[in-house]
Amino acid sequence: MATQETDASQIAFGSARTVESALIQKPIGEVWAAIKKATFEWRGIVDKVEGEGGVGSERKIYYTADSQGQPWETILIDGISDRDRKLQWTVEMADPIPDYAGANHTIMLREATGKTERDEKGSQRCFVTWSTTFSAGVSEARVQDSALKKEESFDSLAKFLGC
């Protein structure tokens, strides 16, 4: 029977958090319309999403297939706030099985310009923040990968919105 060894220096024994942000050159309403559906079609790496509904509903997200098959995640929508322009979800299951017990995600939007910079339609730029809190046991490599994937996702969001 083969065993897998893990270098202890690669494991964060406490919880870990990543926070990434981007400035999107579109009004907040357009950005929120893409985000709030929780279909993640804007990410560029999502093949399909099963499930719909609001808070308390589940989505199964299928990602672009690779040499090991088609990875997927099942997420639970924890919150959707039109007032705060905030989407929250928890990863419940995934394949391949992650190296952490849980991950809670939040994407939050804010107008990016001051009052003097707005035109009659409002701000034409949006500040997007995506944070993830991982449970104990997440590897340092996973935390770094999460940050990189957020940056790639922001680029995909801008492209999706025609920026």
Short mmCIF file of N, CA and C in Angstrom, two decimals:
data_model
loop_
_atom_site.label_atom_id
_atom_site.label_comp_id
_atom_site.label_asym_id
_atom_site.label_seq_id
_atom_site.Cartn_x
_atom_site.Cartn_y
_atom_site.Cartn_z
N MET A 1 0.85 -1.18 0.00
CA MET A 1 0.00 0.00 0.00
C MET A 1 0.89 1.24 0.00
N ALA A 2 0.65 2.14 -0.92
CA ALA A 2 1.44 3.36 -1.01
C ALA A 2 0.95 4.37 0.01
N THR A 3 1.86 5.13 0.54
CA THR A 3 1.50 6.20 1.46
C THR A 3 1.96 7.52 0.89
N GLN A 4 1.26 8.55 1.23
CA GLN A 4 1.62 9.88 0.76
C GLN A 4 2.17 10.66 1.94
N GLU A 5 3.36 11.21 1.77
CA GLU A 5 3.96 12.01 2.82
C GLU A 5 3.79 13.48 2.50
N THR A 6 3.56 14.27 3.53
CA THR A 6 3.42 15.71 3.37
C THR A 6 4.46 16.38 4.24
N ASP A 7 5.18 17.31 3.66
CA ASP A 7 6.15 18.09 4.40
C ASP A 7 5.39 18.99 5.38
N ALA A 8 5.63 18.85 6.66
CA ALA A 8 4.89 19.61 7.69
C ALA A 8 5.04 21.11 7.50
N SER A 9 6.12 21.57 6.88
CA SER A 9 6.30 23.00 6.68
C SER A 9 5.34 23.55 5.64
N GLN A 10 4.67 22.68 4.88
CA GLN A 10 3.74 23.11 3.85
C GLN A 10 2.30 23.22 4.36
N ILE A 11 2.07 22.92 5.62
CA ILE A 11 0.72 22.95 6.16
C ILE A 11 0.58 24.10 7.15
N ALA A 12 -0.48 24.88 6.97
CA ALA A 12 -0.81 25.93 7.93
C ALA A 12 -1.73 25.31 8.97
N PHE A 13 -1.27 25.24 10.21
CA PHE A 13 -2.06 24.54 11.23
C PHE A 13 -3.23 25.36 11.76
N GLY A 14 -3.23 26.65 11.55
CA GLY A 14 -4.38 27.48 11.88
C GLY A 14 -5.16 27.75 10.61
N SER A 15 -6.22 28.52 10.74
CA SER A 15 -6.96 28.87 9.53
C SER A 15 -6.14 29.90 8.75
N ALA A 16 -6.47 30.04 7.48
CA ALA A 16 -5.76 30.99 6.63
C ALA A 16 -6.79 31.78 5.83
N ARG A 17 -6.41 32.97 5.40
CA ARG A 17 -7.33 33.83 4.67
C ARG A 17 -6.59 34.49 3.51
N THR A 18 -7.25 34.56 2.37
CA THR A 18 -6.73 35.32 1.25
C THR A 18 -7.73 36.42 0.91
N VAL A 19 -7.22 37.57 0.54
CA VAL A 19 -8.05 38.68 0.12
C VAL A 19 -7.38 39.29 -1.11
N GLU A 20 -8.11 39.35 -2.20
CA GLU A 20 -7.62 39.98 -3.42
C GLU A 20 -8.66 40.98 -3.88
N SER A 21 -8.23 41.99 -4.60
CA SER A 21 -9.16 43.01 -5.09
C SER A 21 -8.74 43.49 -6.47
N ALA A 22 -9.70 44.12 -7.14
CA ALA A 22 -9.45 44.65 -8.48
C ALA A 22 -10.37 45.82 -8.74
N LEU A 23 -9.96 46.67 -9.65
CA LEU A 23 -10.77 47.79 -10.11
C LEU A 23 -11.30 47.42 -11.49
N ILE A 24 -12.61 47.34 -11.63
CA ILE A 24 -13.25 46.98 -12.89
C ILE A 24 -13.84 48.25 -13.50
N GLN A 25 -13.56 48.48 -14.76
CA GLN A 25 -13.98 49.71 -15.44
C GLN A 25 -15.41 49.61 -15.98
N LYS A 26 -16.32 49.28 -15.10
CA LYS A 26 -17.74 49.21 -15.41
C LYS A 26 -18.52 49.70 -14.19
N PRO A 27 -19.74 50.20 -14.41
CA PRO A 27 -20.56 50.62 -13.27
C PRO A 27 -20.88 49.43 -12.36
N ILE A 28 -21.06 49.73 -11.10
CA ILE A 28 -21.29 48.69 -10.10
C ILE A 28 -22.51 47.82 -10.44
N GLY A 29 -23.54 48.41 -11.00
CA GLY A 29 -24.74 47.65 -11.36
C GLY A 29 -24.47 46.57 -12.38
N GLU A 30 -23.63 46.86 -13.37
CA GLU A 30 -23.29 45.86 -14.38
C GLU A 30 -22.45 44.73 -13.79
N VAL A 31 -21.53 45.08 -12.91
CA VAL A 31 -20.68 44.07 -12.29
C VAL A 31 -21.52 43.19 -11.36
N TRP A 32 -22.38 43.82 -10.57
CA TRP A 32 -23.22 43.06 -9.64
C TRP A 32 -24.17 42.12 -10.39
N ALA A 33 -24.68 42.53 -11.53
CA ALA A 33 -25.57 41.68 -12.32
C ALA A 33 -24.88 40.38 -12.72
N ALA A 34 -23.60 40.43 -13.00
CA ALA A 34 -22.83 39.22 -13.35
C ALA A 34 -22.53 38.37 -12.13
N ILE A 35 -22.20 38.99 -11.02
CA ILE A 35 -21.77 38.29 -9.80
C ILE A 35 -22.95 37.64 -9.07
N LYS A 36 -24.03 38.38 -8.88
CA LYS A 36 -25.09 37.95 -7.96
C LYS A 36 -25.82 36.68 -8.37
N LYS A 37 -25.73 36.29 -9.63
CA LYS A 37 -26.39 35.06 -10.08
C LYS A 37 -25.72 33.81 -9.50
N ALA A 38 -24.50 33.96 -9.04
CA ALA A 38 -23.72 32.86 -8.47
C ALA A 38 -23.60 31.68 -9.44
N THR A 39 -23.47 32.01 -10.73
CA THR A 39 -23.22 30.97 -11.74
C THR A 39 -21.74 30.95 -12.13
N PHE A 40 -21.03 32.00 -11.83
CA PHE A 40 -19.60 32.11 -12.05
C PHE A 40 -19.19 31.95 -13.51
N GLU A 41 -20.15 32.17 -14.42
CA GLU A 41 -19.84 32.06 -15.85
C GLU A 41 -18.76 33.04 -16.26
N TRP A 42 -18.61 34.11 -15.55
CA TRP A 42 -17.61 35.13 -15.85
C TRP A 42 -16.18 34.69 -15.55
N ARG A 43 -16.01 33.59 -14.82
CA ARG A 43 -14.67 33.16 -14.44
C ARG A 43 -13.84 32.62 -15.59
N GLY A 44 -14.47 32.17 -16.65
CA GLY A 44 -13.71 31.68 -17.80
C GLY A 44 -13.27 30.24 -17.70
N ILE A 45 -13.31 29.65 -16.51
CA ILE A 45 -12.90 28.26 -16.32
C ILE A 45 -14.07 27.37 -15.95
N VAL A 46 -15.28 27.94 -15.98
CA VAL A 46 -16.49 27.19 -15.62
C VAL A 46 -17.15 26.66 -16.88
N ASP A 47 -17.32 25.33 -16.95
CA ASP A 47 -18.00 24.71 -18.09
C ASP A 47 -19.51 24.77 -17.95
N LYS A 48 -20.01 24.42 -16.77
CA LYS A 48 -21.45 24.47 -16.55
C LYS A 48 -21.74 24.52 -15.06
N VAL A 49 -22.96 24.96 -14.74
CA VAL A 49 -23.41 25.06 -13.35
C VAL A 49 -24.78 24.42 -13.26
N GLU A 50 -24.95 23.55 -12.28
CA GLU A 50 -26.26 22.95 -12.00
C GLU A 50 -26.79 23.55 -10.72
N GLY A 51 -28.07 23.86 -10.70
CA GLY A 51 -28.70 24.42 -9.52
C GLY A 51 -28.97 25.90 -9.68
N GLU A 52 -29.98 26.35 -8.96
CA GLU A 52 -30.34 27.76 -8.97
C GLU A 52 -31.06 28.07 -7.68
N GLY A 53 -31.37 29.33 -7.48
CA GLY A 53 -32.07 29.74 -6.27
C GLY A 53 -31.24 30.69 -5.45
N GLY A 54 -31.82 31.14 -4.37
CA GLY A 54 -31.20 32.14 -3.53
C GLY A 54 -30.45 31.53 -2.35
N VAL A 55 -30.47 32.26 -1.25
CA VAL A 55 -29.77 31.84 -0.04
C VAL A 55 -30.28 30.46 0.40
N GLY A 56 -29.35 29.59 0.72
CA GLY A 56 -29.68 28.23 1.14
C GLY A 56 -29.68 27.23 0.00
N SER A 57 -29.55 27.70 -1.22
CA SER A 57 -29.53 26.78 -2.37
C SER A 57 -28.11 26.30 -2.64
N GLU A 58 -28.03 25.22 -3.39
CA GLU A 58 -26.73 24.65 -3.76
C GLU A 58 -26.49 24.82 -5.25
N ARG A 59 -25.22 24.89 -5.62
CA ARG A 59 -24.80 24.88 -7.00
C ARG A 59 -23.70 23.82 -7.13
N LYS A 60 -23.72 23.09 -8.24
CA LYS A 60 -22.60 22.21 -8.57
C LYS A 60 -21.92 22.84 -9.76
N ILE A 61 -20.66 23.21 -9.57
CA ILE A 61 -19.90 23.94 -10.57
C ILE A 61 -18.89 22.98 -11.20
N TYR A 62 -18.96 22.83 -12.51
CA TYR A 62 -18.03 21.99 -13.25
C TYR A 62 -17.00 22.90 -13.92
N TYR A 63 -15.73 22.63 -13.65
CA TYR A 63 -14.65 23.42 -14.21
C TYR A 63 -14.09 22.77 -15.47
N THR A 64 -13.31 23.51 -16.21
CA THR A 64 -12.70 23.01 -17.44
C THR A 64 -11.93 21.73 -17.15
N ALA A 65 -12.15 20.72 -17.97
CA ALA A 65 -11.50 19.41 -17.79
C ALA A 65 -9.99 19.55 -18.00
N ASP A 66 -9.27 18.73 -17.24
CA ASP A 66 -7.81 18.67 -17.39
C ASP A 66 -7.41 17.21 -17.56
N SER A 67 -6.13 16.92 -17.47
CA SER A 67 -5.65 15.56 -17.70
C SER A 67 -6.16 14.56 -16.67
N GLN A 68 -6.67 15.04 -15.53
CA GLN A 68 -7.16 14.15 -14.48
C GLN A 68 -8.69 14.06 -14.46
N GLY A 69 -9.35 14.66 -15.44
CA GLY A 69 -10.80 14.61 -15.48
C GLY A 69 -11.40 15.99 -15.37
N GLN A 70 -12.68 16.04 -15.01
CA GLN A 70 -13.36 17.33 -14.87
C GLN A 70 -13.59 17.64 -13.40
N PRO A 71 -12.83 18.62 -12.88
CA PRO A 71 -13.02 18.99 -11.47
C PRO A 71 -14.37 19.67 -11.26
N TRP A 72 -14.92 19.52 -10.06
CA TRP A 72 -16.19 20.16 -9.71
C TRP A 72 -16.21 20.51 -8.24
N GLU A 73 -17.11 21.41 -7.89
CA GLU A 73 -17.37 21.78 -6.50
C GLU A 73 -18.87 21.87 -6.31
N THR A 74 -19.33 21.51 -5.13
CA THR A 74 -20.70 21.80 -4.72
C THR A 74 -20.59 22.90 -3.67
N ILE A 75 -21.32 23.99 -3.91
CA ILE A 75 -21.28 25.11 -2.98
C ILE A 75 -22.67 25.37 -2.42
N LEU A 76 -22.71 25.96 -1.24
CA LEU A 76 -23.94 26.40 -0.60
C LEU A 76 -23.93 27.92 -0.60
N ILE A 77 -24.99 28.53 -1.12
CA ILE A 77 -25.09 29.99 -1.12
C ILE A 77 -25.49 30.44 0.28
N ASP A 78 -24.59 31.15 0.94
CA ASP A 78 -24.81 31.61 2.31
C ASP A 78 -25.45 32.99 2.37
N GLY A 79 -25.22 33.80 1.34
CA GLY A 79 -25.78 35.15 1.37
C GLY A 79 -25.70 35.82 0.02
N ILE A 80 -26.76 36.55 -0.31
CA ILE A 80 -26.80 37.41 -1.49
C ILE A 80 -27.46 38.70 -1.04
N SER A 81 -26.71 39.78 -1.05
CA SER A 81 -27.26 41.06 -0.58
C SER A 81 -27.19 42.10 -1.70
N ASP A 82 -28.37 42.47 -2.23
CA ASP A 82 -28.40 43.54 -3.23
C ASP A 82 -28.03 44.87 -2.59
N ARG A 83 -28.41 45.08 -1.34
CA ARG A 83 -28.08 46.34 -0.66
C ARG A 83 -26.58 46.51 -0.49
N ASP A 84 -25.92 45.46 0.00
CA ASP A 84 -24.47 45.54 0.24
C ASP A 84 -23.65 45.09 -0.96
N ARG A 85 -24.33 44.57 -1.98
CA ARG A 85 -23.67 44.00 -3.16
C ARG A 85 -22.59 43.01 -2.74
N LYS A 86 -23.08 41.97 -2.05
CA LYS A 86 -22.19 40.97 -1.48
C LYS A 86 -22.75 39.58 -1.74
N LEU A 87 -21.87 38.67 -2.19
CA LEU A 87 -22.21 37.27 -2.41
C LEU A 87 -21.32 36.43 -1.50
N GLN A 88 -21.94 35.48 -0.77
CA GLN A 88 -21.19 34.61 0.13
C GLN A 88 -21.56 33.15 -0.14
N TRP A 89 -20.55 32.27 -0.13
CA TRP A 89 -20.80 30.85 -0.32
C TRP A 89 -19.74 30.02 0.38
N THR A 90 -20.11 28.75 0.63
CA THR A 90 -19.24 27.79 1.29
C THR A 90 -19.06 26.60 0.36
N VAL A 91 -17.84 26.13 0.23
CA VAL A 91 -17.58 24.91 -0.53
C VAL A 91 -17.93 23.72 0.36
N GLU A 92 -18.87 22.89 -0.12
CA GLU A 92 -19.32 21.73 0.66
C GLU A 92 -18.60 20.44 0.26
N MET A 93 -18.45 20.23 -1.05
CA MET A 93 -17.78 19.03 -1.56
C MET A 93 -17.00 19.43 -2.81
N ALA A 94 -16.00 18.63 -3.14
CA ALA A 94 -15.23 18.90 -4.35
C ALA A 94 -14.52 17.64 -4.83
N ASP A 95 -14.25 17.62 -6.11
CA ASP A 95 -13.45 16.56 -6.71
C ASP A 95 -12.51 17.22 -7.71
N PRO A 96 -11.21 17.14 -7.51
CA PRO A 96 -10.56 16.32 -6.49
C PRO A 96 -10.79 16.88 -5.08
N ILE A 97 -10.66 15.97 -4.12
CA ILE A 97 -10.86 16.34 -2.71
C ILE A 97 -9.77 17.32 -2.29
N PRO A 98 -10.15 18.47 -1.74
CA PRO A 98 -9.16 19.47 -1.34
C PRO A 98 -8.39 19.07 -0.08
N ASP A 99 -7.32 19.79 0.16
CA ASP A 99 -6.47 19.52 1.32
C ASP A 99 -6.89 20.34 2.54
N TYR A 100 -8.11 20.79 2.58
CA TYR A 100 -8.64 21.56 3.71
C TYR A 100 -10.07 21.10 3.99
N ALA A 101 -10.55 21.38 5.18
CA ALA A 101 -11.89 20.91 5.56
C ALA A 101 -13.00 21.81 5.06
N GLY A 102 -12.73 23.09 4.87
CA GLY A 102 -13.77 24.00 4.43
C GLY A 102 -13.21 25.32 3.95
N ALA A 103 -14.00 26.00 3.11
CA ALA A 103 -13.62 27.31 2.60
C ALA A 103 -14.86 28.17 2.48
N ASN A 104 -14.81 29.35 3.06
CA ASN A 104 -15.91 30.32 2.99
C ASN A 104 -15.46 31.50 2.14
N HIS A 105 -16.26 31.83 1.13
CA HIS A 105 -15.91 32.88 0.18
C HIS A 105 -16.87 34.06 0.29
N THR A 106 -16.36 35.25 0.05
CA THR A 106 -17.17 36.46 -0.02
C THR A 106 -16.65 37.34 -1.14
N ILE A 107 -17.55 37.75 -2.02
CA ILE A 107 -17.22 38.77 -3.02
C ILE A 107 -18.06 39.99 -2.67
N MET A 108 -17.41 41.15 -2.57
CA MET A 108 -18.09 42.38 -2.22
C MET A 108 -17.71 43.46 -3.22
N LEU A 109 -18.70 44.28 -3.61
CA LEU A 109 -18.49 45.36 -4.57
C LEU A 109 -18.69 46.71 -3.92
N ARG A 110 -17.93 47.70 -4.38
CA ARG A 110 -18.08 49.09 -3.94
C ARG A 110 -17.86 50.00 -5.14
N GLU A 111 -18.55 51.14 -5.16
CA GLU A 111 -18.24 52.14 -6.18
C GLU A 111 -16.83 52.62 -5.93
N ALA A 112 -16.11 52.90 -7.01
CA ALA A 112 -14.69 53.18 -6.86
C ALA A 112 -14.31 54.65 -6.94
N THR A 113 -15.24 55.53 -7.25
CA THR A 113 -14.88 56.93 -7.38
C THR A 113 -15.63 57.78 -6.38
N GLY A 114 -15.06 58.94 -6.11
CA GLY A 114 -15.71 59.88 -5.21
C GLY A 114 -16.85 60.61 -5.89
N LYS A 115 -17.63 61.31 -5.11
CA LYS A 115 -18.82 62.01 -5.60
C LYS A 115 -18.50 62.97 -6.74
N THR A 116 -17.38 63.64 -6.67
CA THR A 116 -17.04 64.62 -7.71
C THR A 116 -16.68 63.96 -9.04
N GLU A 117 -16.38 62.66 -9.03
CA GLU A 117 -16.00 61.96 -10.25
C GLU A 117 -17.16 61.24 -10.92
N ARG A 118 -18.31 61.19 -10.30
CA ARG A 118 -19.46 60.49 -10.86
C ARG A 118 -20.14 61.36 -11.92
N ASP A 119 -20.67 60.70 -12.93
CA ASP A 119 -21.50 61.43 -13.88
C ASP A 119 -22.96 61.23 -13.47
N GLU A 120 -23.88 61.65 -14.30
CA GLU A 120 -25.30 61.54 -13.94
C GLU A 120 -25.77 60.11 -13.76
N LYS A 121 -25.03 59.13 -14.28
CA LYS A 121 -25.39 57.72 -14.14
C LYS A 121 -24.71 57.06 -12.94
N GLY A 122 -23.87 57.78 -12.24
CA GLY A 122 -23.14 57.21 -11.12
C GLY A 122 -21.71 56.87 -11.50
N SER A 123 -21.03 56.20 -10.62
CA SER A 123 -19.64 55.84 -10.85
C SER A 123 -19.53 54.88 -12.03
N GLN A 124 -18.49 55.03 -12.80
CA GLN A 124 -18.25 54.16 -13.95
C GLN A 124 -17.15 53.14 -13.66
N ARG A 125 -16.79 53.02 -12.39
CA ARG A 125 -15.79 52.03 -11.98
C ARG A 125 -16.26 51.33 -10.72
N CYS A 126 -15.83 50.09 -10.55
CA CYS A 126 -16.26 49.27 -9.43
C CYS A 126 -15.05 48.60 -8.78
N PHE A 127 -14.98 48.66 -7.47
CA PHE A 127 -13.92 48.01 -6.70
C PHE A 127 -14.47 46.67 -6.22
N VAL A 128 -13.81 45.57 -6.60
CA VAL A 128 -14.26 44.23 -6.27
C VAL A 128 -13.25 43.60 -5.30
N THR A 129 -13.76 43.05 -4.20
CA THR A 129 -12.92 42.34 -3.23
C THR A 129 -13.45 40.92 -3.09
N TRP A 130 -12.53 39.94 -3.13
CA TRP A 130 -12.89 38.53 -2.97
C TRP A 130 -12.01 37.98 -1.85
N SER A 131 -12.66 37.54 -0.79
CA SER A 131 -11.92 36.95 0.33
C SER A 131 -12.32 35.49 0.52
N THR A 132 -11.37 34.69 0.96
CA THR A 132 -11.61 33.29 1.28
C THR A 132 -10.99 33.00 2.63
N THR A 133 -11.76 32.37 3.50
CA THR A 133 -11.25 31.90 4.78
C THR A 133 -11.26 30.38 4.74
N PHE A 134 -10.07 29.80 4.88
CA PHE A 134 -9.91 28.35 4.87
C PHE A 134 -9.88 27.84 6.30
N SER A 135 -10.36 26.63 6.48
CA SER A 135 -10.28 25.99 7.79
C SER A 135 -8.84 25.55 8.05
N ALA A 136 -8.63 25.05 9.23
CA ALA A 136 -7.30 24.56 9.61
C ALA A 136 -6.86 23.44 8.68
N GLY A 137 -5.56 23.33 8.49
CA GLY A 137 -5.00 22.24 7.70
C GLY A 137 -4.73 22.59 6.25
N VAL A 138 -5.08 23.79 5.82
CA VAL A 138 -4.84 24.17 4.43
C VAL A 138 -3.34 24.37 4.19
N SER A 139 -2.86 23.95 3.04
CA SER A 139 -1.44 24.08 2.73
C SER A 139 -1.13 25.51 2.27
N GLU A 140 0.10 25.90 2.46
CA GLU A 140 0.55 27.21 2.00
C GLU A 140 0.40 27.31 0.48
N ALA A 141 0.68 26.22 -0.22
CA ALA A 141 0.54 26.20 -1.68
C ALA A 141 -0.91 26.46 -2.09
N ARG A 142 -1.88 25.89 -1.37
CA ARG A 142 -3.31 26.09 -1.68
C ARG A 142 -3.69 27.55 -1.47
N VAL A 143 -3.20 28.17 -0.41
CA VAL A 143 -3.50 29.57 -0.13
C VAL A 143 -2.95 30.45 -1.25
N GLN A 144 -1.72 30.19 -1.68
CA GLN A 144 -1.13 30.95 -2.77
C GLN A 144 -1.88 30.73 -4.07
N ASP A 145 -2.30 29.49 -4.34
CA ASP A 145 -3.07 29.18 -5.54
C ASP A 145 -4.41 29.92 -5.52
N SER A 146 -5.03 30.00 -4.37
CA SER A 146 -6.30 30.71 -4.23
C SER A 146 -6.14 32.18 -4.62
N ALA A 147 -5.08 32.80 -4.15
CA ALA A 147 -4.83 34.20 -4.47
C ALA A 147 -4.61 34.38 -5.97
N LEU A 148 -3.84 33.49 -6.58
CA LEU A 148 -3.59 33.56 -8.02
C LEU A 148 -4.87 33.37 -8.81
N LYS A 149 -5.70 32.41 -8.42
CA LYS A 149 -6.95 32.16 -9.13
C LYS A 149 -7.90 33.34 -9.03
N LYS A 150 -7.88 34.05 -7.93
CA LYS A 150 -8.70 35.25 -7.80
C LYS A 150 -8.24 36.31 -8.80
N GLU A 151 -6.94 36.52 -8.90
CA GLU A 151 -6.40 37.50 -9.85
C GLU A 151 -6.80 37.13 -11.28
N GLU A 152 -6.68 35.85 -11.63
CA GLU A 152 -7.09 35.38 -12.96
C GLU A 152 -8.59 35.59 -13.17
N SER A 153 -9.37 35.34 -12.13
CA SER A 153 -10.82 35.52 -12.22
C SER A 153 -11.20 36.98 -12.43
N PHE A 154 -10.49 37.90 -11.81
CA PHE A 154 -10.77 39.32 -12.02
C PHE A 154 -10.50 39.71 -13.48
N ASP A 155 -9.42 39.19 -14.04
CA ASP A 155 -9.13 39.43 -15.46
C ASP A 155 -10.26 38.88 -16.33
N SER A 156 -10.74 37.68 -15.99
CA SER A 156 -11.84 37.08 -16.74
C SER A 156 -13.13 37.89 -16.59
N LEU A 157 -13.38 38.42 -15.39
CA LEU A 157 -14.57 39.24 -15.15
C LEU A 157 -14.53 40.48 -16.03
N ALA A 158 -13.39 41.15 -16.07
CA ALA A 158 -13.26 42.35 -16.90
C ALA A 158 -13.51 42.02 -18.37
N LYS A 159 -12.95 40.93 -18.83
CA LYS A 159 -13.13 40.51 -20.22
C LYS A 159 -14.61 40.16 -20.47
N PHE A 160 -15.23 39.43 -19.56
CA PHE A 160 -16.64 39.04 -19.67
C PHE A 160 -17.54 40.28 -19.80
N LEU A 161 -17.19 41.33 -19.07
CA LEU A 161 -17.99 42.56 -19.07
C LEU A 161 -17.62 43.51 -20.22
N GLY A 162 -16.63 43.13 -21.03
CA GLY A 162 -16.25 43.94 -22.18
C GLY A 162 -15.35 45.11 -21.85
N CYS A 163 -14.56 44.98 -20.80
CA CYS A 163 -13.62 46.04 -20.42
C CYS A 163 -12.37 46.00 -21.30
#
